[in-house]
Amino acid sequence: MDALFHAAPYIGYVYPNETVVPWGILIVVYPYLTGLVAGAFVVSAFYHVFGLEQFRPVARFALLTALALMVFVPLPLLLHLGRPERAFNAMLTPHWTSAFAAFSYAASFYVFILMLEIWFAFRADVVRYAQAALGPRRAFYYALALGSLDVSENALRHDRAWAHGLAIVGVAAAMLLHGYVGFVFGSLKSREWWGSDLMPVIFLLSAAVSGIALLIVLYVIACGVRRETPDDGALQGLTRALWGFLIAVVVMEVLEFVTLLYKSREGIETVMELLAGPIRTTLLLQAIGSAIPLAVLTALVASGTRGRRLVLWLSACSVLIVLAVFAMRWNVVIGGQELSKTMKGLVTYQLPFWGREGLLAVSLILAAPLALLAVLVRLFPPWETRAGSV
Amino acid sequence: MGYRVNQPEPGRRRFLRLGARVALLGVAAFGLARGFVRRATAAVRPASAPADYDWTKHRWGFGVDATRCIGCLRCVEACKIENGVARDAHHFRTWVERYVHLKGERRARIDSHYDPQNIAASGSEREYRFDNRYRDAPVEQAFFVPKLCNQCEHPPCVQVCPVGATYRTPDGVVLIDHNYCIGCQYCVQACPYGVRMFNHEHGVTDKCTWCYHRITRGMQPACVEVCPVNARIFGDLNDADSPISKFIRQNRVQVLKPEMGTGPSVYYAGIDKEVL
């Protein structure tokens, strides 16, 4: 007998409609991308807001990274909608009791702030390129300068003041945007695995961790491509930041899990089955990808490692963390749906390869920001640290 | 070339001021547009109800008498036909669960229509039947529990809809405007009872409406109409003599997952602690 509908395998008792998993891997990617954005922005804020000079070499690169990622944040959401052509209904008639209603506004506001800040941070360079370039490139840069070609010391001071102010607003916006993504899940009482008060906090902290880690990896790669040694001070600063945020997120995650276990409400056996069953591999990845970096980073911070050795160990940790945070998003989004609302059964999400909710589509969505970043870095090299650039 | 490199400061300030004005104008225009849309949507009445139906005059309620249900599943068939629900074993506006306590076992065994043995028993995912697997088992107690939308007083599904496509009518039924739903399935996640599902053909969410197109014309919901044993009871709670009012008066009823604070409007009699 052929199955009429390809439903998820299950064990125990689940509600009949639950055999179709509503949110697939696209909704794993969405909070993952937003988290990376928030994390990358935090790094730029270390310099632009908190004035920590050692982050200067990566501050502008972090801004471009945040923008390249943010541009693609709405894509997984749009692809997931049953009626994507109606997506703007959420902006036209937002239903304010919904955590989703504010998303389009919050995200648009954030993109606006981000682009404005980037404009101020890069304006002097853009003017310089406009004057040096020829042909279409010249027109392109002139257009981007928006007629504001003044690069006097006074004007640059103005740029810095604006970038500073926008970064302050931007940090708040980035934190809000991601804390709110945690609320999307944490506010649902229907799912035991989601409905936790710690969820927004965990999302926020893991966002910072993943964004900083990705930035480290990208920065090291970019330095490799440019045949330059990564800045020691910047890497040491990033090591400490990553370490600090990682401790915070691991503590929160362990607290949440221990609380769930200690309370042992009805259905805890099924929760344990979920951990041992459908999300076992990703949970292991999350645990290993947090524990090993935590140990290594502690050693790096304690020993004050620098140079080539720091680059190697820090990059390895960062790669692990980037994977671990993706696993964490998976465990929350997919795991939450695999645990039945009956608390007496489990379904197992099966990741398709083809189709708009498939592995291929998601790989492309994840690769797209990196491609865009490569273009952005060529158009607006963020590396100059000479006096004058912000 | 005549590009001004050292343009005096006011130029940029003027530009910023212009930008601020444009932004303000945009916000104002947007606010106006939103007002119009709001006004346009405020007048909407569900298309499924007749024009002369007054939804302020009723308060619908639903009862399930689990002691009567025989698990014949005519209700499930009727619902699928009446409402054009996908004829497979994974999409239901209403379904029936079977609870069986076997001798020596602490928890009930539960199954429903997607169970492969039940599908094999009917011969197709389009037909619904409970198989006879407990024929020779030491059954201590067994009962069926029909499930459907609880039309909650505080529906979490309505709360989370980002566009307001789903709403609760004054007569107490939660409906979806299928022409406005964006298909994000947030409501599917938010429902603690698993009664919402996705219509893959139209890209929108679907759910039980207590057959709103029928009850607003003085008829019974399809599942109630076909039930041969009166296990499903429907009526107007405003009317003390309605079947549902009597059912609630004459039984000690309970609702599902009361701890969720959703205020369900489906009242159950004859279920036990195992029912979720």
XYZ file of C-alpha atoms in Angstrom:
666
model
C 0.000 0.000 0.000
C 1.530 3.325 -1.012
C 1.461 6.120 1.516
C -0.691 9.009 0.315
C 1.270 11.496 2.323
C 4.894 11.331 3.337
C 4.602 11.831 7.074
C 7.242 11.772 9.786
C 7.939 8.461 11.548
C 6.710 8.365 15.124
C 6.823 6.347 18.302
C 4.369 6.348 21.192
C 1.201 8.391 20.787
C 1.250 11.690 18.928
C -1.731 13.706 17.675
C -2.523 12.699 14.071
C -1.813 16.182 12.690
C 1.577 16.158 14.400
C 2.902 13.541 12.015
C 3.466 16.473 9.652
C 6.282 18.633 11.089
C 5.252 22.283 10.525
C 8.647 23.986 10.722
C 11.545 22.420 8.874
C 15.192 23.283 8.490
C 14.401 26.741 7.059
C 13.215 27.793 10.495
C 16.450 26.411 11.931
C 18.416 28.628 9.587
C 16.387 31.738 10.375
C 17.351 32.120 14.055
C 20.832 30.901 13.188
C 21.358 33.729 10.690
C 19.821 36.366 12.969
C 22.100 35.166 15.748
C 25.172 35.476 13.569
C 24.106 39.008 12.659
C 23.696 39.996 16.298
C 27.027 38.439 17.222
C 28.933 40.094 14.400
C 27.388 43.411 15.314
C 28.472 42.998 18.916
C 32.096 42.794 17.735
C 31.796 46.022 15.759
C 30.215 47.604 18.834
C 33.214 46.704 20.982
C 35.074 49.310 18.967
C 32.359 51.683 17.803
C 30.451 51.901 21.082
C 32.765 50.791 23.839
C 35.849 52.273 22.217
C 37.999 49.183 22.675
C 40.850 49.984 20.294
C 42.049 46.406 19.940
C 38.874 45.517 18.005
C 39.495 48.269 15.473
C 41.073 45.954 12.853
C 37.882 43.858 12.663
C 35.242 46.483 13.484
C 34.352 47.461 9.927
C 34.680 43.903 8.649
C 32.185 42.921 11.364
C 29.742 45.534 10.065
C 29.945 44.182 6.509
C 29.550 40.636 7.828
C 26.437 41.634 9.759
C 24.953 43.278 6.657
C 25.782 40.344 4.349
C 24.032 37.972 6.758
C 21.106 40.240 7.547
C 20.166 40.658 3.901
C 19.408 36.943 3.750
C 17.557 36.628 7.063
C 14.074 37.094 5.545
C 14.748 34.533 2.809
C 14.234 31.332 4.849
C 11.081 32.859 6.327
C 9.696 33.794 2.929
C 10.537 30.406 1.461
C 8.794 28.711 4.334
C 5.502 30.609 3.994
C 2.660 28.772 2.324
C 1.655 32.054 0.682
C 4.853 34.121 0.412
C 3.074 36.651 -1.820
C 1.040 37.641 1.236
C 4.090 38.226 3.429
C 3.472 41.969 3.447
C 0.149 41.419 5.189
C 2.265 41.229 8.330
C 3.386 44.808 7.745
C 0.052 46.135 6.475
C -2.094 44.682 9.228
C 0.252 43.569 11.961
C -1.526 41.615 14.666
C 0.409 42.922 17.622
C -0.181 40.052 20.015
C 1.890 37.893 17.693
C 5.617 37.684 18.244
C 5.946 37.498 14.453
C 4.091 40.737 13.768
C 6.947 42.932 14.904
C 9.555 40.982 12.986
C 9.261 42.800 9.686
C 9.409 46.150 11.467
C 12.239 45.196 13.797
C 14.249 43.651 10.959
C 13.665 46.580 8.590
C 14.604 49.043 11.301
C 17.760 47.101 12.027
C 18.762 46.870 8.359
C 18.190 50.615 8.057
C 20.392 51.377 11.084
C 23.036 48.943 9.877
C 23.208 50.405 6.379
C 23.311 53.921 7.744
C 26.119 53.042 10.111
C 28.058 51.349 7.330
C 27.576 54.401 5.168
C 29.087 56.667 7.809
C 31.859 54.202 8.599
C 32.865 53.859 4.945
C 31.967 57.265 3.510
C 35.491 58.669 3.522
C 36.739 55.560 1.706
C 33.905 55.703 -0.788
C 34.754 59.292 -1.630
C 38.395 58.322 -2.045
C 37.489 55.402 -4.364
C 35.195 57.687 -6.338
C 38.023 60.055 -6.996
C 40.527 57.323 -7.811
C 38.363 54.959 -9.881
C 37.449 55.187 -13.538
C 34.398 54.376 -15.629
C 31.400 52.647 -14.121
C 33.185 52.041 -10.822
C 33.599 55.784 -10.488
C 29.896 56.379 -11.065
C 29.049 53.601 -8.638
C 31.087 55.084 -5.799
C 29.888 58.612 -6.547
C 26.315 57.406 -6.382
C 27.002 55.696 -3.051
C 28.505 58.857 -1.604
C 25.041 60.400 -2.032
C 26.561 63.731 -2.969
C 28.351 64.002 0.325
C 31.943 64.384 -0.767
C 33.384 66.418 2.064
C 36.328 64.613 3.685
C 37.633 67.465 5.780
C 38.646 66.698 9.360
C 35.460 68.363 10.535
C 33.293 66.180 8.289
C 35.099 63.015 9.378
C 34.493 63.927 12.992
C 30.865 64.200 12.049
C 30.987 60.721 10.475
C 32.513 59.249 13.601
C 29.880 60.846 15.815
C 27.095 59.446 13.655
C 28.666 55.992 13.466
C 29.003 56.021 17.249
C 25.392 57.036 17.805
C 24.061 54.561 15.239
C 26.165 51.782 16.752
C 24.568 52.454 20.131
C 21.090 52.216 18.625
C 22.249 49.260 16.510
C 23.475 47.256 19.477
C 20.142 47.703 21.192
C 18.332 46.786 17.966
C 20.476 43.706 17.322
C 19.986 42.467 20.886
C 16.252 43.141 20.718
C 15.935 41.422 17.360
C 17.543 38.285 18.610
C 16.074 38.250 22.087
C 12.751 38.461 20.343
C 13.606 35.438 18.166
C 14.054 33.520 21.409
C 10.647 34.816 22.498
C 9.057 33.370 19.330
C 9.830 29.945 20.749
C 9.954 30.589 24.489
C 6.508 32.182 24.578
C 4.651 29.080 23.365
C 3.066 27.108 26.180
C 2.043 24.340 23.808
C 5.531 22.868 23.609
C 7.376 21.754 26.726
C 10.750 21.925 24.974
C 10.230 25.584 23.960
C 8.163 27.189 26.672
C 11.054 28.281 28.870
C 11.661 31.729 30.335
C 15.365 31.275 29.715
C 14.866 30.764 25.973
C 15.309 34.436 24.897
C 18.399 34.747 27.105
C 19.919 31.563 25.719
C 19.203 32.682 22.162
C 20.748 36.053 22.826
C 23.925 34.713 24.399
C 24.393 31.949 21.851
C 23.864 34.579 19.159
C 26.816 36.539 20.469
C 28.892 33.362 20.686
C 28.084 32.205 17.155
C 28.584 35.643 15.615
C 31.943 36.209 17.276
C 33.072 32.693 16.318
C 32.030 33.120 12.687
C 33.756 36.479 12.550
C 36.972 34.927 13.851
C 36.848 32.220 11.170
C 36.089 34.739 8.422
C 38.758 37.148 9.653
C 41.417 34.429 9.699
C 40.382 33.269 6.212
C 40.384 36.853 4.924
C 43.853 37.401 6.345
C 44.991 34.185 4.678
C 43.626 35.351 1.340
C 45.361 38.711 1.745
C 48.570 36.953 2.868
C 48.662 38.972 6.056
C 49.051 37.936 9.670
C 45.894 38.397 11.697
C 46.165 41.193 14.215
C 47.267 39.714 17.526
C 45.498 42.246 19.686
C 42.208 41.785 17.854
C 42.412 38.009 18.097
C 43.199 38.151 21.800
C 40.254 40.462 22.344
C 37.998 38.148 20.348
C 39.275 35.178 22.346
C 38.282 36.797 25.610
C 34.908 37.932 24.265
C 34.158 34.475 22.884
C 35.237 32.853 26.125
C 33.092 35.155 28.262
C 29.943 34.731 26.191
C 30.519 30.990 25.903
C 30.668 30.607 29.682
C 27.432 32.568 30.005
C 25.581 30.522 27.378
C 26.815 27.166 28.674
C 25.742 28.111 32.192
C 22.283 29.153 30.933
C 21.824 26.019 28.854
C 22.893 23.733 31.670
C 20.610 25.614 34.070
C 17.668 25.246 31.747
C 18.257 21.554 31.251
C 18.833 20.831 34.939
C 15.677 22.760 35.835
C 13.647 20.759 33.332
C 15.096 17.548 34.699
C 14.721 18.538 38.336
C 11.099 19.622 37.949
C 10.426 16.351 36.130
C 6.945 17.310 35.089
C 4.632 14.894 33.351
C 6.228 13.453 30.246
C 9.834 13.793 31.373
C 10.426 10.184 30.231
C 9.487 11.272 26.729
C 11.880 14.216 26.977
C 14.661 11.788 27.888
C 13.669 9.619 24.928
C 13.931 12.666 22.700
C 17.472 13.299 23.926
C 18.456 9.681 23.429
C 16.594 9.375 20.142
C 15.835 11.921 17.411
C 18.224 14.679 18.531
C 21.000 12.502 19.923
C 23.589 13.350 17.277
C 22.912 17.081 17.215
C 22.834 17.199 20.998
C 26.208 15.498 21.107
C 27.540 17.995 18.576
C 26.186 20.852 20.673
C 27.771 19.450 23.836
C 31.155 18.682 22.284
C 31.158 21.929 20.335
C 30.648 23.834 23.578
C 32.763 21.825 26.019
C 35.966 21.514 23.977
C 36.072 25.204 22.979
C 35.313 26.162 26.572
C 38.329 24.179 27.802
C 40.629 25.362 25.008
C 39.544 28.997 25.289
C 40.079 28.922 29.037
C 43.602 27.676 28.426
C 44.191 30.320 25.741
C 42.981 33.129 27.997
C 44.926 31.842 30.990
C 48.190 31.375 29.105
C 47.907 34.550 27.059
C 48.731 32.596 23.898
C 49.524 34.734 20.846
C 50.725 34.503 17.294
C 50.345 31.481 15.059
C 49.416 29.146 17.871
C 46.528 31.419 18.910
C 45.304 31.589 15.319
C 45.223 27.806 15.023
C 43.558 27.005 18.327
C 41.131 29.907 18.175
C 40.086 29.054 14.616
C 39.528 25.418 15.546
C 37.402 26.467 18.535
C 35.438 28.915 16.422
C 34.644 26.346 13.739
C 33.407 23.986 16.435
C 31.282 26.709 17.993
C 29.741 27.763 14.674
C 28.689 24.133 14.174
C 27.592 23.703 17.788
C 25.312 26.731 17.671
C 23.717 25.448 14.475
C 23.161 22.158 16.283
C 21.655 24.092 19.183
C 19.200 25.850 16.846
C 18.328 22.470 15.372
C 17.805 20.937 18.795
C 15.467 23.743 19.774
C 13.471 24.175 16.560
C 13.344 20.594 15.313
C 13.660 18.936 18.714
C 10.749 20.951 20.049
C 8.508 19.647 17.305
C 9.760 16.081 17.584
C 8.534 16.007 21.160
C 4.794 15.501 20.800
C 2.308 17.833 22.449
C 0.832 14.662 23.978
C 4.140 14.215 25.838
C 3.611 10.534 25.130
C 5.286 10.204 21.789
C 7.975 11.414 19.433
C 8.098 12.100 15.730
C 11.320 12.175 13.746
C 11.834 15.025 11.308
C 13.279 13.880 8.020
C 15.353 16.400 6.144
C 14.614 16.285 2.418
C 17.383 17.050 -0.060
C 15.375 18.660 -2.832
C 12.649 21.242 -2.612
C 12.478 24.637 -0.975
C 12.637 23.111 2.499
C 15.498 20.807 1.546
C 19.173 20.518 2.342
C 20.234 21.919 -1.020
C 18.146 25.083 -0.661
C 19.394 25.625 2.861
C 23.031 25.121 1.858
C 22.568 27.779 -0.801
C 20.946 30.142 1.693
C 23.865 29.652 4.083
C 26.431 30.106 1.322
C 24.792 33.222 -0.092
C 25.815 35.609 2.725
C 29.415 34.438 2.403
C 29.356 35.137 -1.330
C 27.817 38.544 -0.717
C 30.422 39.258 1.948
C 33.215 38.405 -0.501
C 31.750 40.957 -2.935
C 31.247 43.590 -0.230
C 34.803 43.192 1.020
C 36.097 43.732 -2.525
C 33.926 46.797 -3.058
C 34.564 48.292 0.366
C 37.826 46.958 1.761
C 37.279 47.254 5.508
C 40.928 46.699 6.410
C 42.490 50.185 6.299
C 43.238 51.357 9.762
C 44.893 54.566 8.752
C 43.810 57.727 10.529
C 40.622 59.087 9.064
C 38.638 55.932 8.572
C 36.193 55.172 11.302
C 35.991 67.439 -13.216
C 33.931 69.740 -11.108
C 33.288 67.526 -8.139
C 33.229 69.392 -4.901
C 35.621 67.727 -2.561
C 35.610 70.219 0.258
C 31.978 71.059 0.259
C 30.981 73.216 3.234
C 29.266 71.498 6.127
C 25.688 72.822 5.644
C 25.343 70.825 2.387
C 25.300 67.542 4.199
C 23.163 68.846 6.972
C 20.661 70.002 4.380
C 20.719 66.552 2.838
C 20.093 64.898 6.185
C 17.249 67.260 6.898
C 15.716 66.422 3.541
C 16.129 62.739 4.341
C 14.352 63.195 7.655
C 11.464 64.932 5.876
C 11.127 62.154 3.330
C 11.141 59.580 6.129
C 8.446 61.485 8.035
C 6.312 61.714 4.930
C 6.713 57.997 4.382
C 5.642 57.206 7.927
C 2.592 59.452 7.577
C 1.567 57.885 4.265
C 2.024 54.446 5.725
C -0.116 55.279 8.741
C -2.907 56.507 6.462
C -2.737 53.410 4.285
C -2.877 51.200 7.345
C -5.933 53.021 8.615
C -7.712 52.310 5.328
C -6.788 48.650 5.371
C -7.948 48.336 8.979
C -11.284 49.928 8.150
C -11.688 47.700 5.120
C -11.010 44.522 7.083
C -13.073 45.531 10.123
C -16.323 45.039 8.217
C -15.521 41.469 7.181
C -17.945 38.750 8.219
C -17.099 35.105 7.568
C -18.229 34.252 4.062
C -19.462 30.886 5.266
C -22.294 32.433 7.339
C -25.546 33.623 5.699
C -26.064 37.384 5.428
C -28.888 37.495 7.991
C -27.000 35.548 10.655
C -26.446 37.522 13.862
C -23.383 36.208 15.638
C -24.074 38.175 18.769
C -27.214 36.130 19.490
C -25.523 32.752 20.027
C -22.840 31.133 22.141
C -22.050 27.740 20.702
C -20.856 24.851 22.796
C -19.825 21.258 22.092
C -19.985 18.159 24.245
C -18.358 14.761 23.905
C -19.785 11.795 25.749
C -16.930 9.310 25.635
C -19.029 6.649 27.318
C -21.199 6.524 24.200
C -18.601 6.596 21.420
C -18.238 3.272 19.621
C -15.325 4.292 17.396
C -17.224 3.818 14.134
C -15.513 6.923 12.699
C -18.493 8.089 10.678
C -17.791 11.518 12.174
C -14.276 11.510 10.720
C -15.580 10.464 7.294
C -18.364 13.030 7.394
C -15.994 15.816 8.373
C -13.523 14.988 5.625
C -16.294 15.013 3.024
C -18.153 18.037 4.350
C -15.061 20.212 4.684
C -12.877 18.920 1.878
C -10.126 17.804 4.240
C -7.235 15.893 2.649
C -8.192 12.222 2.501
C -5.106 10.816 4.154
C -4.139 9.645 7.630
C -2.266 12.809 8.657
C -4.711 15.691 8.253
C -7.804 15.877 10.442
C -10.243 18.502 11.599
C -11.621 15.847 13.899
C -10.301 12.442 14.842
C -10.960 9.689 17.362
C -8.454 8.214 19.794
C -8.664 4.720 21.244
C -7.553 4.175 24.846
C -7.070 0.614 26.036
C -6.041 -0.467 29.518
C -4.595 -3.970 29.413
C -4.347 -6.150 32.467
C -1.048 -5.624 34.267
C -0.115 -2.465 32.358
C 0.090 0.873 34.137
C -0.507 3.185 31.195
C -3.187 3.076 28.548
C -2.297 2.109 25.013
C -3.382 4.821 22.607
C -3.783 4.752 18.855
C -5.475 6.640 16.077
C -5.946 6.714 12.327
C -2.336 7.101 11.156
C -1.417 3.847 12.912
C -0.263 1.416 10.186
C -2.364 -1.402 11.623
C -5.487 0.733 11.413
C -4.638 1.779 7.862
C -4.142 -1.880 6.957
C -7.481 -2.711 8.538
C -9.338 -0.235 6.348
C -7.200 -1.053 3.329
C -6.520 2.591 2.480
C -5.425 5.876 4.026
C -8.651 7.311 2.633
C -10.834 5.105 4.805
C -10.826 5.175 8.581
C -11.223 2.177 10.843
C -9.904 0.833 14.147
C -8.409 -2.628 13.699
C -9.202 -5.518 15.972
C -5.772 -5.907 17.579
C -7.135 -6.326 21.112
C -9.478 -9.193 20.208
C -7.534 -11.748 22.282
C -5.851 -9.321 24.684
C -6.727 -9.074 28.396
C -8.548 -5.748 28.113
C -9.562 -4.267 31.451
C -11.065 -1.097 30.106
C -11.302 0.579 26.741
C -12.918 3.714 25.421
C -12.840 6.092 22.471
C -12.273 9.829 22.665
C -13.374 12.035 19.767
C -11.157 15.110 19.358
C -11.824 18.376 17.565
C -11.088 22.060 17.913
C -11.854 23.277 21.438
C -12.761 26.775 20.162
C -10.923 28.173 23.168
C -12.006 31.296 24.964
C -8.369 32.415 24.987
C -7.069 30.795 21.830
C -3.249 30.737 21.659
C -3.527 30.192 17.897
C -5.284 33.549 17.498
C -2.774 35.205 19.782
C 0.211 34.209 17.633
C -1.205 34.885 14.141
C 1.015 37.657 12.744
C -1.595 39.024 10.332
C -4.838 38.519 12.221
C -6.094 35.991 9.676
C -7.521 33.824 12.414
C -9.987 35.197 14.918
C -12.662 34.257 17.415
C -16.215 35.131 16.474
C -18.601 36.591 19.083
C -20.573 33.328 19.045
C -17.428 31.515 20.160
C -15.893 29.837 17.121
C -12.302 30.289 15.991
C -12.168 30.775 12.221
C -9.460 31.322 9.630
C -9.678 33.775 6.744
C -8.082 31.568 4.105
C -7.743 34.519 1.769
C -5.565 36.334 4.262
C -3.537 33.565 5.931
C 0.147 33.700 4.954
C 0.800 30.066 5.834
C 3.514 30.566 8.465
C 2.044 27.801 10.655
C 2.800 29.637 13.877
C -0.770 28.824 14.928
C -0.153 25.135 14.257
C 2.702 25.329 16.756
C 0.731 27.301 19.325
C -2.280 24.968 19.562
C -1.755 22.695 22.579
C -4.291 20.205 21.227
C -2.780 19.582 17.800
C -6.025 20.421 16.014
C -4.542 22.748 13.420
C -2.938 21.471 10.240
C -1.550 22.710 6.996
C -3.431 22.628 3.712
C -0.591 21.854 1.324
C -2.716 22.482 -1.722
C -3.624 26.063 -0.822
C -0.617 26.913 1.336
C -2.758 27.959 4.297
C -3.645 26.591 7.722
C -6.895 24.727 8.275
C -8.924 23.737 11.316
C -12.291 22.577 12.611
C -14.950 25.311 12.530
C -17.734 23.258 14.123
C -19.061 23.458 10.549
C -19.694 27.178 10.837
C -21.425 27.174 7.442
C -23.965 24.703 8.832
C -24.507 25.928 12.392
C -25.171 29.467 11.188
C -28.023 27.998 9.114
C -29.597 26.153 12.003
C -28.002 22.801 11.221
C -25.746 20.581 13.305
C -22.039 20.128 12.581
C -21.537 17.227 10.169
C -19.852 15.038 12.794
C -22.733 15.548 15.220
C -25.297 14.910 12.488
C -23.887 11.493 11.555
C -23.025 10.188 15.023
C -25.262 7.127 15.478
C -24.965 7.092 19.284
C -25.178 10.786 20.228
C -21.626 10.812 21.507
C -21.247 14.311 20.074
C -23.526 16.992 21.448
C -23.884 20.468 20.012
C -25.972 23.524 20.734
C -26.379 27.053 21.955
C -25.197 27.696 25.505
C -27.489 30.753 25.607
C -30.447 28.367 25.385
C -30.961 26.471 28.662
C -32.914 23.753 26.847
C -30.343 23.092 24.153
C -28.727 19.625 24.089
C -25.358 21.075 25.099
C -26.765 23.004 28.064
C -28.515 19.858 29.276
C -25.395 17.764 28.700
C -23.276 20.099 30.828
C -25.963 20.212 33.549
C -26.508 16.482 33.685
C -22.875 15.352 33.586
C -19.744 16.098 35.499
C -17.782 17.436 32.561
C -14.165 18.415 32.111
C -12.069 20.110 29.475
C -8.722 19.107 27.976
C -5.468 20.539 29.355
C -7.171 23.128 31.603
C -3.741 24.099 32.957
C -2.996 25.768 29.613
C -5.418 28.549 30.489
C -7.010 28.371 27.060
C -10.593 27.966 28.267
C -11.768 25.181 25.924
C -15.424 25.089 24.824
C -15.562 21.337 24.227
C -16.845 19.562 27.334
C -15.963 15.930 27.927
C -17.759 13.329 29.983
C -16.420 9.852 30.624
C -12.709 10.315 29.963
C -9.917 9.457 32.386
C -6.477 10.737 33.411
C -4.780 9.144 30.431
C -6.566 11.399 27.967
C -4.439 14.247 26.650
